[in-house]
Structures are given as structure tokens and as C-alpha cells.
Short mmCIF file of C-alpha atoms in Angstrom, two decimals:
data_model
loop_
_atom_site.label_atom_id
_atom_site.label_comp_id
_atom_site.label_asym_id
_atom_site.label_seq_id
_atom_site.Cartn_x
_atom_site.Cartn_y
_atom_site.Cartn_z
CA MET P 30 -46.29 54.39 6.29
CA LYS P 31 -45.38 50.85 7.26
CA ARG P 32 -47.95 48.92 9.32
CA ARG P 33 -45.75 48.50 12.42
CA ALA P 34 -45.03 52.20 12.66
CA PHE P 35 -48.69 53.13 12.24
CA LEU P 36 -49.92 50.78 14.94
CA LYS P 37 -47.24 51.89 17.35
CA ALA P 38 -48.22 55.49 16.73
CA THR P 39 -51.99 55.05 17.00
CA GLY P 40 -52.56 51.88 18.99
CA ALA P 41 -54.28 48.81 17.59
CA GLY P 42 -57.68 50.43 18.10
CA GLY P 43 -56.74 53.81 16.64
CA THR P 44 -56.21 55.64 19.94
CA ALA P 45 -53.21 57.96 19.97
CA ALA P 46 -50.33 56.76 22.12
CA LEU P 47 -46.91 58.15 22.88
CA LEU P 48 -43.82 56.15 22.07
CA ALA P 49 -41.02 55.84 24.57
CA GLY P 50 -37.79 57.36 23.27
CA CYS P 51 -34.19 56.88 24.13
CA THR P 52 -31.16 59.14 23.85
CA GLY P 53 -27.47 58.93 24.21
CA THR P 54 -26.55 56.18 21.77
CA THR P 55 -27.92 57.34 18.43
CA ASP P 56 -27.26 60.47 16.42
CA SER P 57 -29.54 61.43 13.53
CA GLU P 58 -28.50 63.44 10.49
CA THR P 59 -30.89 64.55 7.76
CA THR P 60 -29.67 65.52 4.30
CA THR P 61 -31.63 66.84 1.34
CA THR P 62 -30.58 66.26 -2.25
CA GLU P 63 -32.03 67.09 -5.65
CA SER P 64 -32.77 64.35 -8.17
CA GLY P 65 -34.52 64.12 -11.48
CA GLY P 66 -37.71 63.27 -9.62
CA GLY P 67 -37.53 66.18 -7.17
CA THR P 68 -36.20 66.64 -3.67
CA GLU P 69 -35.18 63.60 -1.65
CA THR P 70 -34.62 63.61 2.09
CA THR P 71 -32.49 60.94 3.73
CA THR P 72 -32.08 60.39 7.45
CA THR P 73 -28.94 58.67 8.68
CA GLN P 74 -28.85 57.22 12.16
CA GLY P 75 -25.57 56.08 13.66
CA THR P 76 -23.12 56.40 16.49
CA THR P 77 -20.45 59.08 16.51
CA VAL P 78 -17.12 57.46 17.28
CA GLY P 79 -13.66 58.83 17.70
CA GLY P 80 -11.79 55.71 16.58
CA GLU P 81 -11.41 54.16 13.16
CA ASP P 82 -14.06 51.45 13.32
CA GLN P 83 -15.46 50.20 10.04
CA VAL P 84 -18.75 51.84 9.12
CA LEU P 85 -21.55 49.70 7.69
CA ALA P 86 -24.17 51.86 5.92
CA VAL P 87 -27.53 50.09 5.69
CA GLY P 88 -30.59 51.44 3.89
CA THR P 89 -34.07 50.48 5.07
CA TYR P 90 -37.61 51.80 5.51
CA ALA P 91 -38.24 54.30 8.31
CA SER P 92 -40.39 52.18 10.62
CA PHE P 93 -37.62 49.58 10.86
CA VAL P 94 -35.68 52.05 13.02
CA ASP P 95 -38.00 54.90 14.03
CA ALA P 96 -39.22 53.71 17.44
CA PRO P 97 -36.12 53.20 19.63
CA SER P 98 -38.01 51.22 22.27
CA SER P 99 -39.52 48.71 19.85
CA SER P 100 -38.12 48.87 16.30
CA PRO P 101 -35.79 46.08 15.15
CA GLY P 102 -33.21 48.51 13.78
CA VAL P 103 -32.14 50.09 17.04
CA TRP P 104 -31.81 46.72 18.76
CA LEU P 105 -29.86 45.28 15.80
CA LYS P 106 -27.49 48.24 15.83
CA ASP P 107 -26.77 47.89 19.54
CA GLN P 108 -26.23 44.13 19.35
CA PHE P 109 -24.13 44.23 16.18
CA GLU P 110 -21.85 47.01 17.44
CA SER P 111 -21.37 45.25 20.78
CA GLU P 112 -19.93 42.22 19.01
CA PHE P 113 -18.25 43.56 15.88
CA ASP P 114 -15.53 46.18 15.54
CA ALA P 115 -17.82 48.34 13.43
CA THR P 116 -20.36 51.13 13.48
CA LEU P 117 -23.76 50.52 11.90
CA GLU P 118 -25.41 53.54 10.30
CA TRP P 119 -29.03 53.29 9.19
CA GLN P 120 -30.20 55.25 6.17
CA THR P 121 -33.97 55.82 5.85
CA PRO P 122 -34.68 57.74 2.63
CA GLU P 123 -38.28 58.85 2.23
CA ALA P 124 -38.52 57.08 -1.13
CA GLY P 125 -37.16 53.80 0.22
CA VAL P 126 -35.36 51.69 -2.35
CA ASN P 127 -36.46 54.12 -5.09
CA HIS P 128 -33.91 56.55 -3.66
CA TYR P 129 -31.11 54.18 -4.65
CA ILE P 130 -32.69 53.44 -8.03
CA GLU P 131 -32.70 57.17 -8.80
CA ARG P 132 -29.06 57.50 -7.76
CA ALA P 133 -28.11 54.64 -10.05
CA LEU P 134 -30.03 56.20 -12.95
CA ARG P 135 -28.04 59.42 -12.45
CA GLY P 136 -24.75 57.52 -12.32
CA VAL P 137 -24.25 58.32 -8.63
CA GLU P 138 -22.87 55.76 -6.17
CA SER P 139 -25.43 54.22 -3.83
CA GLY P 140 -23.70 55.51 -0.70
CA ALA P 141 -24.67 52.36 1.20
CA ASP P 142 -23.43 48.81 1.67
CA LEU P 143 -26.67 46.93 2.23
CA TYR P 144 -30.43 47.31 1.93
CA VAL P 145 -32.90 45.72 4.36
CA GLY P 146 -36.56 45.50 3.33
CA LEU P 147 -36.67 44.23 -0.26
CA ASP P 148 -39.51 42.17 -1.68
CA ALA P 149 -40.05 40.48 -5.03
CA GLN P 150 -42.05 43.39 -6.43
CA MET P 151 -39.22 45.81 -5.59
CA LEU P 152 -36.68 43.58 -7.33
CA VAL P 153 -38.86 43.54 -10.43
CA ARG P 154 -38.99 47.34 -10.40
CA ILE P 155 -35.21 47.57 -9.94
CA ASP P 156 -34.46 45.17 -12.77
CA ASP P 157 -36.95 46.87 -15.10
CA LYS P 158 -35.42 50.32 -14.55
CA LEU P 159 -31.69 49.60 -14.38
CA ASP P 160 -29.34 48.12 -16.95
CA GLU P 161 -26.55 47.52 -14.44
CA PRO P 162 -27.08 45.46 -11.26
CA LEU P 163 -27.92 47.43 -8.12
CA PHE P 164 -27.21 44.46 -5.85
CA THR P 165 -24.75 41.59 -5.94
CA PRO P 166 -25.44 37.88 -5.24
CA ALA P 167 -24.97 36.88 -1.61
CA GLU P 168 -21.92 34.71 -1.05
CA GLY P 169 -20.17 33.23 1.96
CA LEU P 170 -23.20 33.08 4.27
CA SER P 171 -22.75 30.27 6.80
CA ARG P 172 -26.45 30.27 7.80
CA ILE P 173 -28.06 30.47 4.36
CA GLY P 174 -29.13 26.84 4.76
CA ASP P 175 -31.36 27.84 7.69
CA VAL P 176 -33.59 30.00 5.47
CA ASN P 177 -36.93 28.45 4.56
CA GLU P 178 -36.53 27.64 0.87
CA GLU P 179 -40.20 28.45 0.20
CA LEU P 180 -39.51 32.10 1.11
CA SER P 181 -36.68 32.61 -1.39
CA PHE P 182 -37.87 35.05 -4.05
CA ASP P 183 -34.75 36.10 -5.96
CA PRO P 184 -33.56 33.62 -8.63
CA GLU P 185 -30.25 35.47 -8.83
CA GLY P 186 -29.57 35.00 -5.12
CA ARG P 187 -29.14 38.70 -4.31
CA ALA P 188 -31.92 39.09 -1.73
CA VAL P 189 -31.75 36.88 1.37
CA PRO P 190 -35.09 36.60 3.24
CA TYR P 191 -35.08 37.64 6.89
CA ASP P 192 -38.82 37.66 7.70
CA THR P 193 -42.24 37.23 6.12
CA GLY P 194 -45.83 38.29 6.60
CA TYR P 195 -49.15 36.91 5.36
CA ILE P 196 -52.00 38.98 3.93
CA SER P 197 -55.38 38.09 5.41
CA LEU P 198 -58.70 39.64 6.35
CA VAL P 199 -59.06 41.14 9.81
CA TYR P 200 -62.65 41.38 10.98
CA ASP P 201 -64.71 42.61 13.91
CA GLU P 202 -67.11 39.93 15.05
CA THR P 203 -68.91 42.38 17.36
CA GLN P 204 -70.40 44.18 14.36
CA GLY P 205 -73.54 43.04 12.59
CA GLU P 206 -77.22 43.13 13.42
CA ASP P 207 -76.91 40.65 16.27
CA GLY P 208 -73.37 41.64 17.24
CA ALA P 209 -72.10 38.39 15.73
CA PHE P 210 -70.42 39.24 12.42
CA THR P 211 -68.50 36.45 10.67
CA ALA P 212 -66.22 36.97 7.67
CA PRO P 213 -66.73 34.76 4.60
CA GLU P 214 -64.46 31.78 4.13
CA THR P 215 -63.82 32.23 0.40
CA PHE P 216 -63.21 34.92 -2.19
CA ASP P 217 -66.60 34.13 -3.68
CA GLY P 218 -68.16 34.66 -0.28
CA LEU P 219 -67.11 38.32 -0.37
CA LEU P 220 -69.54 38.80 -3.24
CA GLU P 221 -72.61 37.77 -1.25
CA PRO P 222 -75.20 40.54 -0.59
CA GLU P 223 -74.74 40.20 3.18
CA TYR P 224 -71.18 41.58 2.76
CA ALA P 225 -72.17 44.63 0.72
CA GLY P 226 -70.01 47.56 1.84
CA ALA P 227 -68.30 45.40 4.46
CA LEU P 228 -64.75 45.28 3.06
CA LEU P 229 -61.99 47.88 3.18
CA ALA P 230 -59.10 47.27 0.78
CA GLN P 231 -56.11 49.26 -0.53
CA ASN P 232 -55.12 50.61 -3.93
CA PRO P 233 -52.62 48.12 -5.42
CA THR P 234 -50.87 50.89 -7.36
CA SER P 235 -49.95 52.78 -4.17
CA SER P 236 -49.99 50.19 -1.38
CA ALA P 237 -47.83 47.07 -0.88
CA THR P 238 -50.66 45.48 1.10
CA GLY P 239 -53.13 46.29 -1.65
CA GLN P 240 -50.81 44.92 -4.30
CA ALA P 241 -50.41 41.66 -2.38
CA PHE P 242 -54.20 41.32 -2.10
CA LEU P 243 -54.56 41.99 -5.83
CA LEU P 244 -51.99 39.29 -6.54
CA HIS P 245 -53.91 36.88 -4.32
CA THR P 246 -57.09 37.55 -6.33
CA ILE P 247 -55.14 36.88 -9.53
CA ASP P 248 -53.92 33.58 -8.08
CA ALA P 249 -57.48 32.68 -7.05
CA LYS P 250 -59.32 33.84 -10.18
CA GLY P 251 -56.65 33.68 -12.88
CA GLU P 252 -55.32 36.30 -15.25
CA ASP P 253 -58.50 36.12 -17.31
CA GLY P 254 -60.86 36.35 -14.36
CA TYR P 255 -59.45 38.74 -11.77
CA LEU P 256 -60.78 41.94 -13.37
CA ASP P 257 -64.28 40.45 -13.53
CA TYR P 258 -63.93 39.47 -9.89
CA TRP P 259 -62.93 43.02 -8.94
CA ALA P 260 -65.88 44.35 -10.93
CA GLN P 261 -68.13 42.18 -8.78
CA LEU P 262 -66.38 43.40 -5.62
CA LYS P 263 -67.06 46.95 -6.78
CA GLU P 264 -70.73 46.10 -7.36
CA ASN P 265 -70.78 44.83 -3.76
CA ASP P 266 -69.47 48.22 -2.60
CA VAL P 267 -65.90 47.35 -1.63
CA ARG P 268 -64.07 50.51 -0.48
CA VAL P 269 -60.56 50.89 -1.91
CA LEU P 270 -58.47 53.44 -0.01
CA GLY P 271 -55.01 54.78 -0.79
CA ASN P 272 -52.90 52.79 1.63
CA TRP P 273 -52.97 50.42 4.58
CA ALA P 274 -52.98 53.19 7.21
CA ASP P 275 -56.04 54.84 5.65
CA SER P 276 -57.97 51.60 5.50
CA TYR P 277 -57.01 50.44 8.99
CA THR P 278 -57.98 53.82 10.44
CA ALA P 279 -61.39 53.50 8.79
CA TYR P 280 -61.70 49.97 10.16
CA SER P 281 -60.67 51.06 13.66
CA ASN P 282 -63.31 53.79 13.50
CA GLY P 283 -65.99 51.19 12.80
CA GLU P 284 -66.63 52.23 9.20
CA ALA P 285 -66.64 48.60 8.03
CA PRO P 286 -66.32 45.21 9.73
CA MET P 287 -63.51 43.86 7.51
CA VAL P 288 -60.15 45.12 6.30
CA VAL P 289 -57.35 43.63 4.22
CA SER P 290 -54.43 43.42 6.63
CA TYR P 291 -51.99 40.94 8.21
CA SER P 292 -52.37 37.71 10.10
CA THR P 293 -50.27 39.00 13.02
CA ASP P 294 -52.93 41.61 13.88
CA GLN P 295 -53.81 39.90 17.16
CA VAL P 296 -50.24 40.29 18.39
CA TYR P 297 -50.70 44.06 18.53
CA ALA P 298 -54.22 43.74 19.86
CA SER P 299 -53.11 41.55 22.76
CA GLN P 300 -50.15 43.79 23.58
CA SER P 301 -52.44 46.81 23.64
CA GLY P 302 -55.18 45.21 25.70
CA GLU P 303 -57.65 45.37 22.83
CA ASP P 304 -60.74 43.22 22.53
CA LEU P 305 -59.61 40.29 20.38
CA ALA P 306 -63.17 39.90 19.12
CA LYS P 307 -62.45 43.02 17.05
CA HIS P 308 -59.28 41.51 15.60
CA GLN P 309 -60.30 38.15 14.19
CA ILE P 310 -58.34 36.63 11.31
CA ARG P 311 -59.74 35.04 8.16
CA PHE P 312 -57.67 33.33 5.47
CA LEU P 313 -59.78 33.36 2.32
CA ASN P 314 -59.77 29.96 0.61
CA ASP P 315 -57.63 28.86 3.59
CA GLN P 316 -54.72 30.77 2.04
CA GLY P 317 -52.55 33.74 2.90
CA TYR P 318 -50.43 35.67 0.40
CA ALA P 319 -46.82 35.51 1.59
CA ASN P 320 -44.74 38.66 1.26
CA PRO P 321 -41.21 37.89 2.50
CA GLU P 322 -38.70 40.68 3.07
CA GLY P 323 -35.05 40.33 2.14
CA MET P 324 -31.67 42.00 2.49
CA ALA P 325 -29.03 42.45 -0.21
CA THR P 326 -25.55 43.91 -0.64
CA PHE P 327 -25.14 46.84 -3.03
CA ALA P 328 -22.93 46.11 -6.02
CA ASP P 329 -20.79 49.16 -5.19
CA ALA P 330 -20.58 48.49 -1.43
CA THR P 331 -17.39 49.73 0.22
CA GLN P 332 -17.75 47.11 2.98
CA PRO P 333 -18.97 43.94 1.25
CA ASP P 334 -17.33 41.56 3.75
CA LEU P 335 -18.86 43.41 6.69
CA ALA P 336 -22.23 43.33 4.92
CA THR P 337 -21.91 39.54 4.68
CA GLU P 338 -21.13 39.35 8.40
CA PHE P 339 -24.21 41.44 9.15
CA MET P 340 -26.47 39.20 7.06
CA ASP P 341 -25.12 36.10 8.81
CA PHE P 342 -25.73 37.86 12.12
CA VAL P 343 -29.35 38.58 11.16
CA LEU P 344 -29.92 34.88 10.35
CA ARG P 345 -28.93 33.70 13.85
CA PRO P 346 -31.86 31.99 15.62
CA GLU P 347 -31.99 34.46 18.52
CA VAL P 348 -31.75 37.47 16.19
CA GLN P 349 -34.45 36.07 13.92
CA ALA P 350 -36.77 35.68 16.90
CA GLU P 351 -36.11 39.24 18.08
CA ILE P 352 -36.75 40.71 14.62
CA ALA P 353 -39.99 38.73 14.34
CA VAL P 354 -41.28 40.03 17.67
CA ARG P 355 -40.25 43.64 17.07
CA ASN P 356 -41.34 43.77 13.41
CA VAL P 357 -44.42 41.63 14.11
CA GLN P 358 -43.62 39.27 11.27
CA PHE P 359 -42.60 35.63 11.04
CA PRO P 360 -38.94 34.53 10.93
CA ALA P 361 -37.44 33.52 7.60
CA THR P 362 -35.38 30.70 9.10
CA THR P 363 -36.43 27.31 10.40
CA THR P 364 -34.24 27.59 13.51
CA ALA P 365 -35.79 30.58 15.32
CA GLU P 366 -37.83 29.96 18.47
CA LEU P 367 -40.63 32.47 19.03
CA PRO P 368 -41.86 33.49 22.49
CA GLU P 369 -44.98 31.64 23.56
CA ASP P 370 -47.19 34.75 23.68
CA PHE P 371 -46.17 35.77 20.15
CA ALA P 372 -46.74 32.29 18.75
CA GLN P 373 -50.16 32.21 20.42
CA TYR P 374 -51.49 35.25 18.53
CA ALA P 375 -49.55 35.25 15.24
CA GLN P 376 -51.47 33.08 12.81
CA GLU P 377 -50.05 31.28 9.78
CA PRO P 378 -52.31 30.21 6.90
CA PRO P 379 -52.98 26.56 6.11
CA GLU P 380 -51.50 27.32 2.69
CA ALA P 381 -49.18 30.15 1.66
CA VAL P 382 -49.40 31.43 -1.91
CA THR P 383 -47.15 33.81 -3.79
CA PHE P 384 -45.93 34.54 -7.31
CA SER P 385 -42.37 33.85 -8.36
CA TYR P 386 -40.01 36.61 -9.41
CA ASP P 387 -40.13 35.42 -13.02
CA ARG P 388 -43.94 35.50 -13.11
CA LEU P 389 -43.97 38.99 -11.61
CA ARG P 390 -41.23 40.22 -13.95
CA ASP P 391 -43.30 39.22 -16.94
CA ASN P 392 -46.71 40.39 -15.70
CA LEU P 393 -46.77 42.72 -12.67
CA SER P 394 -46.92 46.03 -14.54
CA GLU P 395 -49.54 44.72 -16.94
CA TRP P 396 -51.72 43.38 -14.11
CA THR P 397 -51.61 46.54 -12.01
CA ASP P 398 -52.02 48.84 -15.01
CA ALA P 399 -55.07 46.89 -16.13
CA TRP P 400 -56.58 47.17 -12.65
CA ALA P 401 -55.87 50.92 -12.58
CA ARG P 402 -57.52 51.49 -15.95
CA GLU P 403 -60.66 49.74 -14.79
CA PHE P 404 -60.99 50.91 -11.19
CA ALA P 405 -58.52 53.58 -10.04
CA SER P 406 -60.35 56.57 -11.48
CA LYS P 407 -63.91 55.29 -11.34
#
């Protein structure tokens, strides 16, 4: 489950809340297909039209479209269709981009024009599994120059960033013996006895958040030192749970005063009326691991020109700002202007760190496999 969907479903403090729905503009169709890896369910959301408008089929992850009152996808669909002579249909396969990888492996067309929600790790997986390109380089974008160059993660120019998030610690300063807990300032600080059992993290083999935190420890401790560092974290009773939702639920229930999460946590807390003292942000070593998301056109797209128009549309300053607020991430462009209340609570690290595509392509599987051998089953 993506972080935005989980928080909207449970509230920033873990209390169940109902989401407002809307009807009348969006139809949803669910199809089930068989693949070599089992059964795959895909939900398509679009508008039924009687004319002959062009149809742009866009794959993404479910939480990008699942809450009509708050998700970016529904707003993007409405705005795009109001301006362009086209119908936008969202596809939200349960397996995400793996759904399209499996189709390509079976020699089946992608069935979509564009994918929204790629990151560098996904591109590495795609390129490792497929001999033929799944996506094509982006061309003809008039606003590509507005994208922050530091967020570009695809050396082949297929994936165009549209937002980014930063991995950080979230901590509850009301916990502790005197009700004044403070998170450590460095990775080494996490190893101190006073933080024994205080950290909730995620399994990097099953969680994007956990994988980003693992990569940050590799950046901080080096390829030769990160496993030793994790061994020391284990000795200090770090709890590694399966995914972000599991760990954040445990944190919200007061099971530990720190959790690996995102530096926009206070945005949700403020919107939900939560006590901000329970949603403090700490950037270890004054750094946050950047995990930009990108969009790319499928190589077999039936509407490549319309896909280009959509990507240009997404890079507009006002659209970038709206996506950032609704997805609770930071814009990918330098031209977006965020609302004052969002900017007040969304924190950026003094220094952003990340690994390049080439470094990940050469090492990601080895790093995560080595971690799994040492810690996943122990």
C-alpha cells in the first residue's frame, strides 16, 4: 500500500476515517487475466463517451487515483479532459509496473500509452528482465527544462520526473521517561544504548521505503560497512517490519518512538489536527534519501503524441503544485509554487542523497540479496 493511501484511510494517528467519494464522472472496470506468475487483476478507470475522442491509457499505482476527493489522478483526469479532445483512462494493476513487465515477457502488448510512478529501482528491474525496451525516450517536451536536473534518474531519458520525496525519521518527542524524547542526529547515534528498541524500519526486499533507507545506510557506511552497521542496529533491537504501513501502524500505536518514513509527515498531521510533537522530523547526518517518481511512454503506445502532451501538461507549474499537495510530495520542477501551509510543514533535507541508475544497475540486487541473507530470516 502506498503511504498516501494508507494515511488517508487510517488518519495520521491511526484512527479509522471515511473517505469522501464522488460519482457521476468516473466508471471503473476490473479485469482478471492469467500470467506465468498467477492471476493479475487490473482496474481501469475512465469516462464513458459516445464520441470518438482519443483515449489515453495511463498505468499507475492504485493510491494515485483511489480517493476521488484527494488523489492526484482524479483531478488530473478532470483537468486534462476539460482542455484536450481526449479521454484519460487510468489503469491500476495490483502488481504495478510488474504487470507490464510480465506482459512483455509473454510477448503481449502493454495495453497502455504511459506509466506514472516509476523510480530508478523500477527501471533497473525492467532493464534486467527485458531484452527489448518497455519505454521510449521522451521527446518534444516543451517544459523539460523546468525539471530539476538533480532529480533526473534515467540516463536514457525515458522517465521524466514529476515529483520527489525524502526518506527521514519521524519521531514522537512525547515519549521517553520525561516525556521529552529526541531522535539522534546521526546514523551512529541510532546505535547508542538509549535508542535500544526505539526504531521501526521496513524490509528492503519488500518495501520501497525500506529499500531507500537501506540505500541511505550504504551511502553513509559504504559497500564494505553497511552490513556491519545493520548488524549493530539489530543488536540494538531495531524492528524490521514488512512494509511502510505495518511499521507506521506500530508507530501510531506507540510501540516505538521512531519510524523510517517521509519528511512530509507533518503535512498530514496538520491536516488531521494531530499533535505535531508526535510527528517530528529528523534527517540523519543532515541528509534525506531522495526518491523521485517519473513518467514514461510505452514503446508500443498507440497514442505517443497524446502521451507527450500529457507529460507536458503534468510539468505545468500549477499542475505540479496540485500534484505535490495531493500526493504529499515535492514538485519535480523549479517553477511550481506551493501553498503556504504545505510549504510550512513539508521539510526538505539540508542535503539530498541518492544513487545513480548506473550504480543501482550494477549493485542493487547484490546489496539487497546480501542484506536478506544476513537479516531477513533471522
